[in-house]
Amino acid sequence: MIQNILLVAAREFRQIAMTRSFWLTLLILPLAFAVGPIASRFMDKSDTQTVMLVDKAGGRTAAAIRQRIELDQQRATLDKLARYVRRHDLQRAAPAALWAQKERWYSDADVAGFMRDGGLNAALAKIRAVSAKDAEAFETPPIDYRVIPTPANVATAAPGAIEKALEPHLRPGEGAKAKPVDYVVLIPAAFGATPNVRIWTNGRPRPEFVQTLQGVLTQELRMRFLQVNGVAPATAAAAGVIAPAIQVTAPPTGDGRERVMIRSILPLACVYLLLMSLLLSGSWLLQSTVEERSNKLLETVIACVSPNELMYGKLLGTVAVGLSMVATWIACALFAAFFTQGTIAEIIRPALEPVSSIGSIATILFFFIAGYLVVSMLFLVIGVMSDSMREAQGYLTPVLLVIMMPLTVLMPEVLRGGSGIGVQVMTWIPLYTPFAVLARLGSGIPSWEVIGAGLMLVLFMVAELLLLGRVFRASLLNGGRRPGLGEIVRLMGKPG
């Protein structure tokens, strides 16, 4: 009996593995890992926006805006550099440097100190002295805003003529080589006596830019107000830069909400892989069964093997097809994690840590295979009851809706902590148990729930194989008539 089951499984595997769709599907993920980073480099479009500052009030306000833009850019660089150093354990390059200390929020004074010490170039020189030759290179964060020089005709234009002077810069004509300026900020000569400032934009402005600009202009207005009211310029300047020293205590990288996100990457990926491979391998199983039934090949097959051997062999072959796809995709993901550098590797490596124990691996394998058997049995029975793919769609569509619709609720709830009532209920519904348990591995699921849900799933599989097995055997040679729901229920209760 076992030999016949293995023969049927091998035949089913070969039949599916010889199709072009199988190999195209198998290569989709490896190609995505290979082509994705390359394509992103060529297709990535810079988001840097240009800013022109026209200061008719002496130039001090424009200098303050330029300094704020530079400080914010350097803060982003310092923050990313500190994360890079912690990720690669390079603190020994300069233990006293800001970027080598624990995670923190960097104040303007911190950023200014970073720039005085030589900025990014000086830091990278120290890091290269202690890092490996083949270490991942640090990528400077993209520049959000770039201040461009103000043309002489714009800087000297009269208030009534400035808009005409800006026209070729904001809206260059067709064929012009120059790109349009994104923002033009005009600080009028009466700024201080009046709070009015004008901005021209080439599209909808970014809220962050408007907020940054508003902060700088508010500080300038306060300084000018203090000076007008008799406060010494040095005192007014000191009052303008007074700010609270806020100390932010955040969990280390990989803890808090970020911990749930990172730990959920691999479990949620398993859910997607299970669902995607199930739909693909199940559709191949359905198609091959329908074709064998319509071509009367099943009659020849069951002359050599029993109906039960045929059923178990087809299920085993489908599981082998699905697991071979998943194994290939996982191997590509592991290669991307440990033998390449870049964003994909940095995401996958920490995500592997929470499920690296033997118990976690065994849990994933059990519920993965169990999910395959539960859903593949539905596809197999639908295929053996149908004489054509068009007829099979009548059964398949509601089955797919029942399987997939609740999963749209599962993913968001898991990312929020996995404690919602929806996730709890789905854990104990056998059809959704594999998906729910796999998804909850990252956020944490009690051992008693894993064991209890696993036992219930085993009982459900036994009942499914028993009841749907009766439908399978009764429908093998029952051609020409599509059974209704009542007859399917009757066949389940009929021993045979």
XYZ file of C-alpha atoms in Angstrom:
496
model
C 0.000 0.000 0.000
C 2.767 2.444 0.940
C 4.627 1.643 -2.260
C 1.547 2.404 -4.365
C 0.975 5.686 -2.490
C 4.583 6.717 -3.144
C 4.235 5.789 -6.835
C 1.114 7.948 -7.169
C 2.823 10.793 -5.257
C 5.908 10.615 -7.518
C 3.680 10.620 -10.610
C 1.752 13.637 -9.310
C 4.966 15.487 -8.486
C 6.503 14.786 -11.911
C 3.324 15.777 -13.705
C 3.234 19.176 -11.998
C 6.998 19.741 -12.001
C 7.124 19.283 -15.787
C 4.829 22.259 -16.410
C 6.204 25.666 -17.358
C 3.995 27.417 -14.821
C 5.676 25.482 -11.992
C 9.160 26.619 -12.971
C 8.083 30.188 -13.641
C 6.444 30.300 -10.221
C 9.493 28.728 -8.604
C 11.784 31.399 -10.051
C 9.636 34.428 -9.211
C 11.024 35.015 -5.716
C 14.710 34.372 -6.563
C 14.397 36.787 -9.478
C 12.790 39.347 -7.171
C 15.725 39.059 -4.732
C 18.213 39.411 -7.589
C 16.542 42.056 -9.734
C 14.848 44.127 -7.003
C 17.937 45.874 -5.553
C 19.393 46.439 -9.048
C 16.147 47.824 -10.459
C 15.639 50.095 -7.471
C 19.014 51.724 -8.106
C 18.146 52.508 -11.730
C 14.498 53.402 -11.180
C 14.844 55.276 -7.907
C 13.910 58.901 -8.390
C 15.447 61.514 -6.150
C 13.027 63.207 -3.764
C 15.369 66.142 -3.120
C 13.523 69.439 -3.475
C 15.182 72.742 -4.316
C 14.735 75.890 -2.252
C 15.496 79.464 -3.330
C 15.757 82.062 -0.548
C 15.150 85.715 -1.406
C 15.950 87.771 1.697
C 15.244 91.496 1.342
C 15.688 92.036 5.106
C 19.485 91.793 5.269
C 20.189 88.070 4.838
C 20.096 86.980 8.478
C 16.774 85.136 8.160
C 17.870 83.325 4.988
C 21.055 82.221 6.781
C 18.963 80.885 9.691
C 16.738 78.910 7.293
C 19.794 77.514 5.495
C 21.360 76.523 8.822
C 18.163 74.766 9.965
C 17.970 72.731 6.745
C 21.619 71.736 7.122
C 21.196 70.793 10.811
C 18.187 68.610 10.073
C 20.044 66.848 7.266
C 23.089 66.258 9.451
C 20.829 64.952 12.258
C 19.389 62.346 9.878
C 22.935 61.376 8.846
C 24.100 61.127 12.460
C 21.096 59.007 13.441
C 21.595 56.592 10.536
C 25.337 56.409 11.205
C 24.701 55.540 14.877
C 22.318 52.730 13.837
C 24.895 51.450 11.346
C 27.610 51.417 14.031
C 25.410 49.557 16.557
C 24.234 47.068 13.951
C 27.805 46.136 12.987
C 29.277 46.505 16.507
C 31.792 49.201 15.496
C 31.693 51.320 18.681
C 35.377 50.615 19.270
C 36.211 52.964 16.373
C 35.612 55.966 18.680
C 33.906 55.046 21.986
C 33.478 58.684 23.035
C 31.872 59.820 19.766
C 28.143 60.584 19.677
C 27.534 57.972 16.990
C 29.171 55.256 19.127
C 26.940 55.734 22.178
C 23.553 54.279 23.034
C 20.476 55.274 21.053
C 19.269 58.785 21.766
C 17.687 61.896 20.298
C 20.355 64.261 18.964
C 19.868 67.935 19.861
C 21.025 70.857 17.711
C 24.079 71.157 19.954
C 24.900 67.470 19.386
C 24.597 67.871 15.636
C 26.713 71.016 15.664
C 29.388 69.134 17.623
C 29.262 66.303 15.105
C 29.848 68.799 12.298
C 32.727 70.499 14.157
C 34.435 67.125 14.589
C 34.540 66.639 10.836
C 31.060 65.255 10.238
C 30.456 62.084 8.266
C 33.829 61.943 6.494
C 35.795 62.010 9.757
C 33.516 59.385 11.321
C 33.794 57.035 8.330
C 37.589 57.344 8.372
C 37.632 56.061 11.977
C 35.126 53.315 11.192
C 37.074 52.043 8.175
C 40.129 51.615 10.394
C 38.382 48.895 12.452
C 35.827 47.384 10.063
C 36.378 44.389 7.810
C 37.421 45.012 4.217
C 34.262 43.360 2.840
C 31.922 45.110 5.304
C 28.725 46.698 4.088
C 29.310 50.288 3.031
C 27.436 53.067 4.781
C 24.837 54.750 2.581
C 24.262 58.433 3.231
C 20.562 59.241 3.683
C 19.019 61.159 0.771
C 18.944 64.943 0.963
C 15.448 66.319 1.501
C 16.137 69.932 0.528
C 18.911 71.711 -1.354
C 19.272 75.491 -1.167
C 20.199 76.906 -4.562
C 21.784 80.304 -5.277
C 19.455 83.228 -5.837
C 19.865 84.762 -9.323
C 21.000 88.392 -9.332
C 17.927 89.611 -11.243
C 15.659 88.023 -8.595
C 17.672 89.323 -5.623
C 17.586 92.915 -6.931
C 14.039 92.882 -8.336
C 11.571 95.426 -6.998
C 8.642 94.067 -4.936
C 6.229 94.511 -7.825
C 8.536 92.845 -10.356
C 9.791 89.861 -8.372
C 7.013 87.518 -9.466
C 7.816 88.168 -13.133
C 11.507 87.580 -12.426
C 10.680 84.208 -10.789
C 8.498 82.982 -13.656
C 11.278 81.293 -15.701
C 12.606 79.597 -12.543
C 9.253 78.269 -11.328
C 7.898 77.326 -14.763
C 10.692 76.911 -17.323
C 9.491 76.768 -20.884
C 9.466 73.654 -23.026
C 12.943 72.579 -24.015
C 14.604 74.410 -21.124
C 17.435 72.464 -19.508
C 16.911 73.923 -16.027
C 14.482 72.117 -13.719
C 11.758 74.120 -11.995
C 12.467 75.335 -8.474
C 10.267 73.623 -5.861
C 10.113 76.467 -3.333
C 10.876 80.190 -3.414
C 10.763 81.931 -0.019
C 10.573 85.729 -0.014
C 11.464 87.543 3.225
C 10.392 91.156 2.636
C 12.412 94.171 3.753
C 9.812 94.974 6.422
C 10.057 91.524 8.025
C 10.013 92.002 11.793
C 7.735 94.994 11.639
C 5.345 92.733 9.736
C 5.147 88.929 9.996
C 4.261 88.518 6.312
C 6.390 86.066 4.327
C 5.544 84.767 0.861
C 6.211 81.304 -0.557
C 5.883 80.167 -4.166
C 5.682 76.391 -4.671
C 5.797 74.170 -7.705
C 3.085 71.804 -6.482
C 1.680 70.883 -3.085
C 4.243 71.780 -0.379
C 5.497 69.210 2.073
C 4.060 69.787 5.580
C 7.523 69.159 7.079
C 9.021 72.002 5.047
C 6.303 74.444 6.069
C 6.713 73.458 9.734
C 10.501 73.883 9.559
C 10.131 77.260 7.899
C 7.529 78.372 10.416
C 9.790 77.435 13.338
C 12.733 79.443 11.994
C 10.605 82.481 11.106
C 8.900 82.458 14.512
C 12.278 82.484 16.251
C 13.465 85.356 14.017
C 10.328 87.391 14.738
C 10.798 86.979 18.483
C 14.434 88.074 18.306
C 13.520 91.168 16.285
C 10.676 91.975 18.661
C 13.012 91.817 21.669
C 15.576 94.018 19.967
C 12.964 96.619 19.024
C 11.878 96.723 22.674
C 15.341 97.575 23.974
C 16.842 94.130 24.614
C 20.512 93.883 23.641
C 21.078 91.939 20.396
C 23.210 89.295 22.181
C 20.533 88.776 24.829
C 17.798 88.611 22.209
C 19.793 86.044 20.237
C 20.350 83.959 23.384
C 16.638 84.120 24.233
C 15.765 82.990 20.741
C 17.712 79.746 21.014
C 16.432 78.782 24.475
C 14.775 75.387 24.166
C 13.900 72.531 26.533
C 16.486 69.775 26.880
C 14.295 66.770 26.250
C 15.773 63.364 27.073
C 14.063 60.573 25.138
C 14.218 57.090 26.645
C 13.298 54.583 23.962
C 13.643 50.792 23.959
C 16.740 49.444 22.208
C 16.490 48.466 18.583
C 14.418 45.301 18.385
C 12.343 46.002 21.502
C 8.946 47.618 22.096
C 6.648 47.917 19.096
C 9.634 47.422 16.804
C 10.233 44.076 18.515
C 6.728 42.881 17.588
C 7.251 44.015 14.001
C 10.630 42.312 13.630
C 9.532 39.093 15.345
C 6.426 38.951 13.157
C 8.251 39.235 9.835
C 9.088 35.538 9.465
C 5.827 34.136 10.919
C 3.763 36.400 8.658
C 5.999 35.457 5.743
C 5.223 31.800 6.538
C 1.507 32.592 6.400
C 1.880 34.264 3.013
C 4.066 31.444 1.709
C 1.589 28.842 2.962
C -1.344 30.640 1.377
C 0.423 31.373 -1.902
C 1.909 27.910 -2.331
C -1.410 26.307 -1.332
C -3.318 28.226 -3.971
C -0.712 27.442 -6.621
C -0.193 23.754 -5.877
C -3.906 23.301 -5.146
C -4.835 24.751 -8.527
C -2.391 22.391 -10.231
C -3.837 19.457 -8.297
C -7.355 20.527 -9.220
C -6.508 20.944 -12.880
C -4.706 17.601 -13.169
C -7.560 15.778 -11.395
C -10.204 17.390 -13.621
C -8.212 16.507 -16.743
C -7.735 12.898 -15.605
C -11.435 12.623 -14.861
C -12.595 14.180 -18.145
C -10.141 12.038 -20.162
C -11.187 8.861 -18.316
C -7.638 8.339 -17.061
C -8.856 7.797 -13.504
C -10.469 4.549 -14.586
C -7.077 3.272 -15.732
C -5.330 4.461 -12.575
C -7.773 2.860 -10.132
C -7.384 -0.416 -11.988
C -3.835 -0.473 -10.594
C -4.272 1.192 -7.200
C -7.106 1.478 -4.702
C -9.102 4.716 -4.349
C -7.520 5.342 -0.921
C -4.013 4.872 -2.330
C -4.840 7.280 -5.141
C -6.191 9.869 -2.701
C -3.264 9.687 -0.287
C -0.740 9.629 -3.127
C -2.183 12.744 -4.728
C -2.191 14.542 -1.388
C 1.402 13.513 -0.691
C 2.510 14.613 -4.165
C 0.826 18.004 -3.739
C 2.465 18.511 -0.349
C 5.835 17.642 -1.940
C 5.248 20.204 -4.707
C 4.334 22.919 -2.236
C 7.189 22.186 0.140
C 9.701 22.134 -2.726
C 8.578 25.637 -3.731
C 8.716 26.910 -0.167
C 12.128 25.288 0.431
C 13.506 26.998 -2.677
C 12.119 30.388 -1.625
C 13.451 30.016 1.930
C 16.892 29.024 0.618
C 16.946 32.179 -1.520
C 15.880 34.283 1.465
C 18.633 32.773 3.645
C 21.175 33.421 0.912
C 20.015 37.029 0.723
C 20.281 37.285 4.517
C 23.743 35.827 5.096
C 25.649 36.134 1.826
C 24.539 39.547 0.568
C 24.459 43.060 1.892
C 21.706 45.645 1.771
C 18.185 46.328 2.955
C 16.831 42.807 2.361
C 19.657 41.245 4.364
C 19.225 43.691 7.235
C 15.515 42.878 7.466
C 15.836 39.099 7.275
C 18.733 38.583 9.714
C 17.063 39.898 12.884
C 13.748 38.356 11.840
C 15.299 34.868 11.945
C 16.319 35.120 15.603
C 12.893 34.655 17.290
C 12.170 31.417 15.375
C 15.608 29.868 15.518
C 14.821 27.351 18.296
C 14.059 23.686 17.614
C 10.570 24.053 19.077
C 9.720 27.004 16.823
C 11.009 25.206 13.729
C 9.027 22.061 14.610
C 5.891 24.151 15.174
C 6.266 25.862 11.804
C 6.802 22.556 9.982
C 3.846 20.847 11.688
C 1.313 23.583 11.015
C 2.685 24.146 7.533
C 2.190 20.503 6.530
C -1.128 20.277 8.386
C -2.391 23.358 6.554
C -1.408 21.769 3.280
C -3.296 18.568 3.992
C -6.438 20.365 5.202
C -6.774 22.682 2.205
C -5.385 20.316 -0.468
C -8.063 17.775 0.433
C -10.711 20.347 -0.486
C -9.086 20.969 -3.875
C -8.795 17.223 -4.514
C -12.470 16.516 -3.787
C -13.561 19.474 -5.927
C -11.444 18.141 -8.791
C -12.833 14.607 -8.602
C -16.427 15.880 -8.549
C -15.996 18.069 -11.642
C -15.856 17.131 -15.309
C -14.387 20.505 -16.384
C -12.579 23.497 -14.922
C -15.647 25.610 -15.561
C -17.696 23.250 -13.430
C -14.998 23.193 -10.751
C -15.196 26.984 -10.423
C -18.713 26.619 -9.026
C -17.295 24.778 -6.019
C -13.928 26.537 -5.871
C -15.020 30.189 -5.651
C -16.944 29.934 -2.355
C -14.205 27.744 -0.869
C -11.544 30.342 -1.694
C -13.674 33.127 -0.232
C -14.126 31.178 2.990
C -10.369 30.583 3.240
C -9.056 34.021 2.296
C -11.495 36.613 3.644
C -10.776 36.117 7.380
C -7.034 36.321 6.695
C -7.417 40.002 5.824
C -8.396 40.528 9.474
C -5.631 38.297 10.818
C -2.615 40.269 9.544
C -3.421 43.715 11.034
C -4.410 42.203 14.388
C -1.154 40.254 14.625
C 0.893 43.406 13.958
C -1.020 45.153 16.759
C 0.058 42.475 19.235
C -1.983 39.413 18.312
C -4.317 39.600 21.315
C -7.529 40.559 19.519
C -10.635 38.409 19.793
C -10.536 37.724 16.056
C -7.093 36.106 16.268
C -8.100 34.114 19.350
C -11.196 32.732 17.622
C -9.354 31.880 14.391
C -6.770 29.912 16.367
C -9.474 27.396 17.306
C -11.185 27.129 13.894
C -9.326 24.212 12.246
C -9.499 25.661 8.722
C -7.688 28.797 9.946
C -5.613 27.252 12.740
C -2.390 26.836 10.682
C -2.509 30.470 9.532
C -3.389 31.879 12.972
C -0.769 29.901 14.909
C 1.987 30.663 12.395
C 1.120 34.363 12.438
C 1.095 34.518 16.265
C 4.538 32.953 16.714
C 6.175 36.377 16.419
C 3.980 38.257 18.905
C 3.860 35.319 21.323
C 1.400 32.455 21.764
C 1.130 30.296 24.930
C 2.406 26.738 24.600
C -0.920 25.295 25.757
C -2.674 27.044 22.859
C -0.163 25.665 20.355
C -0.602 22.124 21.713
C -4.384 22.395 22.057
C -4.870 23.906 18.612
C -2.525 21.288 17.145
C -4.492 18.407 18.684
C -7.781 19.877 17.433
C -6.255 20.259 13.979
C -5.165 16.604 13.947
C -8.677 15.482 14.900
C -10.117 17.697 12.171
C -7.712 16.249 9.582
C -8.712 12.706 10.532
C -12.395 13.593 10.265
C -11.821 15.417 6.974
C -9.947 12.500 5.433
C -12.681 10.136 6.601
C -15.693 12.184 5.466
C -14.310 13.784 2.308
C -12.608 10.483 1.507
C -16.076 8.969 1.141
C -17.039 11.741 -1.276
C -13.791 11.180 -3.180
C -14.357 7.425 -3.559
C -18.022 7.830 -4.523
C -17.215 10.509 -7.121
C -14.302 8.760 -8.829
C -16.407 7.077 -11.519
C -19.626 9.013 -11.060
C -19.410 11.027 -14.295
C -22.007 13.144 -15.998
C -23.746 14.437 -12.864
C -22.678 17.271 -10.583
C -23.617 16.504 -6.947
C -25.350 19.208 -4.934
C -24.642 20.183 -1.355
C -27.285 17.797 0.007
C -25.843 14.861 -1.885
C -22.314 15.729 -0.749
C -23.502 15.654 2.865
C -25.244 12.335 2.199
C -22.043 10.874 0.722
C -20.078 11.975 3.808
C -22.410 10.009 6.060
C -22.401 6.932 3.856
C -19.731 4.401 4.937
C -17.810 2.819 2.146
